[in-house]
Tab-separated table of C-alpha atoms and ligand atoms in Angstrom:
chain	number	residue	atom	x	y	z
C	1	MET	CA	-30.003	38.748	-28.104
C	2	VAL	CA	-26.957	38.840	-25.468
C	3	LYS	CA	-24.028	39.227	-26.939
C	4	THR	CA	-20.927	36.840	-25.774
C	5	ILE	CA	-17.700	37.812	-26.576
C	6	GLU	CA	-14.660	34.469	-26.766
C	7	ALA	CA	-12.179	33.558	-29.165
C	8	ASN	CA	-12.006	30.265	-31.371
C	9	LEU	CA	-8.488	28.141	-30.295
C	10	ILE	CA	-6.901	28.619	-33.604
C	11	GLY	CA	-3.104	29.183	-33.210
C	12	THR	CA	-1.253	29.577	-36.264
C	13	GLY	CA	-0.268	33.208	-36.571
C	14	LEU	CA	0.249	33.678	-32.950
C	15	ARG	CA	3.633	33.524	-31.325
C	16	VAL	CA	3.745	31.872	-28.079
C	17	GLY	CA	6.546	31.888	-25.373
C	18	ILE	CA	7.220	29.831	-22.356
C	19	VAL	CA	9.762	29.567	-19.637
C	20	VAL	CA	10.032	26.665	-17.533
C	21	GLY	CA	12.341	25.527	-14.610
C	22	ARG	CA	15.010	23.765	-14.377
C	23	PHE	CA	14.177	21.815	-10.298
C	24	ASN	CA	11.728	18.927	-11.168
C	25	ASP	CA	12.937	19.320	-14.629
C	26	PHE	CA	12.315	15.135	-15.305
C	27	ILE	CA	8.725	16.331	-14.667
C	28	ASN	CA	8.269	19.627	-16.507
C	29	ALA	CA	10.120	18.409	-19.622
C	30	LYS	CA	7.243	16.192	-20.546
C	31	LEU	CA	4.893	19.657	-19.097
C	32	LEU	CA	7.079	20.990	-22.400
C	33	ASP	CA	6.800	18.652	-24.465
C	34	GLY	CA	2.986	18.781	-23.882
C	35	ALA	CA	2.269	22.570	-23.323
C	36	VAL	CA	4.669	22.451	-27.925
C	37	ASP	CA	2.346	19.625	-28.289
C	38	GLY	CA	-0.501	21.275	-28.173
C	39	LEU	CA	0.502	24.721	-29.575
C	40	ARG	CA	1.629	22.577	-32.592
C	41	ARG	CA	-1.416	21.053	-33.412
C	42	HIS	CA	-3.587	24.158	-32.991
C	43	GLY	CA	-1.498	25.850	-35.827
C	44	VAL	CA	1.484	27.385	-33.816
C	45	GLU	CA	3.774	27.325	-35.879
C	46	ASP	CA	7.495	26.336	-34.720
C	47	ASP	CA	9.590	29.321	-35.722
C	48	ALA	CA	6.462	31.401	-33.659
C	49	ILE	CA	7.290	29.214	-30.182
C	50	GLU	CA	10.440	30.207	-28.446
C	51	VAL	CA	11.254	28.403	-25.329
C	52	ALA	CA	13.536	30.670	-21.619
C	53	TRP	CA	14.743	28.433	-19.005
C	54	VAL	CA	15.241	29.814	-15.328
C	55	PRO	CA	16.405	27.890	-12.212
C	56	GLY	CA	12.549	27.444	-10.923
C	57	ALA	CA	9.035	28.380	-10.399
C	58	TYR	CA	10.242	31.068	-8.568
C	59	GLU	CA	12.303	32.961	-10.861
C	60	VAL	CA	9.161	32.359	-14.044
C	61	PRO	CA	7.013	36.046	-12.972
C	62	PHE	CA	10.464	37.559	-14.205
C	63	ILE	CA	11.294	36.001	-16.777
C	64	ALA	CA	8.319	35.991	-17.732
C	65	LYS	CA	7.450	39.573	-17.819
C	66	LYS	CA	11.370	40.315	-19.334
C	67	LEU	CA	9.668	38.403	-22.522
C	68	VAL	CA	6.440	39.991	-22.426
C	69	GLU	CA	8.327	43.665	-22.385
C	70	SER	CA	10.197	42.109	-25.673
C	71	GLY	CA	7.088	42.972	-27.550
C	72	LYS	CA	7.569	39.519	-29.414
C	73	TYR	CA	4.788	37.174	-27.269
C	74	ASP	CA	1.087	37.057	-27.685
C	75	ALA	CA	1.303	35.040	-24.978
C	76	VAL	CA	3.482	33.148	-22.325
C	77	ILE	CA	3.302	29.989	-20.181
C	78	GLY	CA	4.918	29.443	-16.959
C	79	LEU	CA	5.434	25.363	-16.589
C	80	GLY	CA	7.024	24.491	-13.648
C	81	THR	CA	6.055	21.389	-10.599
C	82	VAL	CA	7.227	22.421	-7.017
C	83	ILE	CA	6.675	19.841	-4.665
C	84	ARG	CA	6.294	19.254	-1.348
C	85	GLY	CA	8.871	18.774	1.040
C	86	ALA	CA	9.362	18.520	4.643
C	87	THR	CA	9.559	22.632	5.299
C	88	THR	CA	7.417	25.657	4.414
C	89	HIS	CA	9.347	26.073	1.327
C	90	TYR	CA	6.514	25.186	-0.805
C	91	ASP	CA	4.434	27.422	0.407
C	92	TYR	CA	6.827	30.298	0.026
C	93	VAL	CA	7.255	29.058	-4.048
C	94	CYS	CA	4.307	28.207	-4.909
C	95	ASN	CA	2.123	30.837	-3.729
C	96	GLU	CA	5.074	33.687	-4.656
C	97	ALA	CA	5.046	31.642	-8.366
C	98	ALA	CA	1.090	32.288	-8.807
C	99	LYS	CA	1.079	35.766	-8.113
C	100	GLY	CA	4.071	36.890	-10.105
C	101	ILE	CA	2.965	34.849	-13.115
C	102	GLN	CA	-0.540	37.017	-12.672
C	103	GLN	CA	0.893	40.171	-11.496
C	104	VAL	CA	2.961	39.929	-15.395
C	105	SER	CA	-0.674	39.663	-17.256
C	106	LEU	CA	-2.636	41.988	-15.177
C	107	GLN	CA	0.516	44.643	-14.983
C	108	THR	CA	0.769	43.692	-18.610
C	109	GLY	CA	-2.041	43.381	-20.593
C	110	VAL	CA	0.002	40.268	-22.295
C	111	PRO	CA	-2.125	36.474	-21.219
C	112	VAL	CA	0.406	33.932	-19.097
C	113	ILE	CA	-1.077	30.858	-18.815
C	114	PHE	CA	0.224	29.604	-14.993
C	115	GLY	CA	2.001	26.186	-15.418
C	116	ILE	CA	2.908	25.945	-12.462
C	117	VAL	CA	2.230	21.993	-11.218
C	118	THR	CA	2.269	22.402	-6.794
C	119	THR	CA	1.282	18.539	-6.141
C	120	GLU	CA	2.602	17.416	-2.676
C	121	SER	CA	4.118	14.328	-4.060
C	122	ILE	CA	6.233	12.859	-7.032
C	123	GLU	CA	3.623	10.165	-8.608
C	124	GLN	CA	1.040	13.383	-8.258
C	125	ALA	CA	2.824	15.144	-10.664
C	126	ILE	CA	3.779	12.476	-12.289
C	127	GLU	CA	0.322	11.797	-12.752
C	128	ARG	CA	0.358	15.650	-14.522
C	129	ALA	CA	2.812	15.444	-16.647
C	130	GLY	CA	1.040	13.004	-19.771
C	131	THR	CA	-0.129	10.078	-18.190
C	132	LYS	CA	-4.230	9.759	-15.694
C	133	ALA	CA	-4.377	13.779	-15.136
C	134	GLY	CA	-3.418	14.214	-18.495
C	135	ASN	CA	-0.545	17.034	-19.668
C	136	LYS	CA	-0.929	20.625	-17.629
C	137	GLY	CA	1.489	21.547	-20.470
C	138	TYR	CA	-1.199	20.897	-23.125
C	139	ASP	CA	-3.791	22.604	-21.224
C	140	CYS	CA	-2.520	25.559	-21.121
C	141	ALA	CA	-1.388	25.739	-24.437
C	142	ILE	CA	-4.966	25.698	-25.410
C	143	SER	CA	-5.625	28.495	-22.653
C	144	ALA	CA	-2.727	30.230	-23.942
C	145	ILE	CA	-4.541	30.486	-27.458
C	146	GLU	CA	-7.941	31.265	-26.817
C	147	MET	CA	-6.844	34.548	-24.497
C	148	ALA	CA	-4.469	35.424	-27.226
C	149	ASN	CA	-7.624	35.482	-29.333
C	150	LEU	CA	-9.707	36.576	-27.237
C	151	VAL	CA	-7.389	39.475	-26.335
C	152	ARG	CA	-7.196	40.362	-29.989
C	153	VAL	CA	-11.303	39.910	-30.029
C	154	ILE	CA	-11.974	42.459	-27.634
C	155	GLU	CA	-8.494	44.535	-28.647
C	156	PRO	CA	-8.321	44.010	-32.840
C	157	VAL	CA	-4.981	44.345	-33.974
C	158	ALA	CA	-4.268	47.342	-36.310
C	159	VAL	CA	-3.390	45.696	-39.129
C	160	THR	CA	-0.567	47.121	-41.377
C	161	VAL	CA	0.142	46.848	-44.917
T	201	LIG	N1	11.703	23.215	-4.000
T	201	LIG	C1	11.176	23.752	-5.498
T	201	LIG	C2	12.000	24.989	-6.170
T	201	LIG	N2	12.796	25.566	-5.614
T	201	LIG	C3	13.808	26.701	-5.647
T	201	LIG	C4	13.100	28.153	-6.287
T	201	LIG	O1	12.031	27.908	-7.050
T	201	LIG	C5	13.625	28.291	-7.150
T	201	LIG	O2	14.414	28.342	-7.877
T	201	LIG	C6	14.541	28.938	-5.426
T	201	LIG	O3	14.601	29.365	-4.342
T	201	LIG	C7	16.419	30.087	-6.048
T	201	LIG	O4	15.148	31.574	-6.223
T	201	LIG	N3	10.946	25.211	-7.410
T	201	LIG	C8	11.068	24.429	-8.138
T	201	LIG	O5	10.235	24.856	-9.196
T	201	LIG	N4	10.061	23.657	-7.416
T	201	LIG	C9	10.435	23.096	-6.536
T	201	LIG	O6	9.995	21.679	-5.961
T	202	LIG	C1	9.568	22.984	-2.837
T	202	LIG	C2	10.553	22.984	-1.571
T	202	LIG	O1	11.028	23.829	-2.284
T	202	LIG	C3	10.955	21.988	-1.238
T	202	LIG	O2	11.685	21.085	-2.563
T	202	LIG	C4	11.906	21.949	-0.229
T	202	LIG	O3	12.484	21.094	0.138
T	202	LIG	P1	12.045	21.014	2.462
T	202	LIG	O4	10.834	21.949	2.382
T	202	LIG	O5	12.568	19.468	1.608
T	202	LIG	O6	13.730	21.478	2.007
C-alpha cells in the first residue's frame, strides 16, 4: 500500500506572518485582503496573523527571514506586485524576490509562500488581485496553511503539557 503524506487545510492554531510591499500598494492591498480572508475562512485566528509592510518586492525576502527567525510563525506569506516598465529593472526585482523567498524557506525550514504578482501590465495585475483571475493573496493563504500543516505531519510538533 503506497503511503501518501499530505496535510489538511485547517488553519486553527497556526501562526502566519505576511510581508507586503508598498510599491503598487493599490494592488497589494487587495492581495493582502485576499490572504487575510483565506486565512480567516480556514480557521486562523486574527491574533495569529501579523502583517509587515516593506518598500517593495525586493525587500520581501529580508523581512520574511526576520519574521521566520523570530520563531513566532508556522508560515510566512510574501506579497507584492511587480509590473514591467521600460527597463530591465523588472527582471532583477522579480528574480531576486523569487530566489530570496525560496532561499529563506530552504535555509530555515519554515514555509515562505511566493505571492509576488509579476505582470506585463497593470490590467494583468488587477485581474490577479480579486477579479477575473482570482486573488493571488487568497491562493497563498491556502498554500501557507497546507505547507505549515505538512511540515507538522512530517515533523510532529512537541506538545508542551
Ligand atoms: N518597480 C517595482 C519595485 N521596485 C522597488 C524595489 O522592490 C525596491 O523596493 C527598490 O529597488 C529599493 O530596494 N518594487 C515592486 O514591488 N514592484 C515594482 O513594480
Ligand atoms: C518593475 C520596476 O521596477 C518598474 O517599475 C521600473 O520601471 P522602469 O523599468 O520603467 O524604470
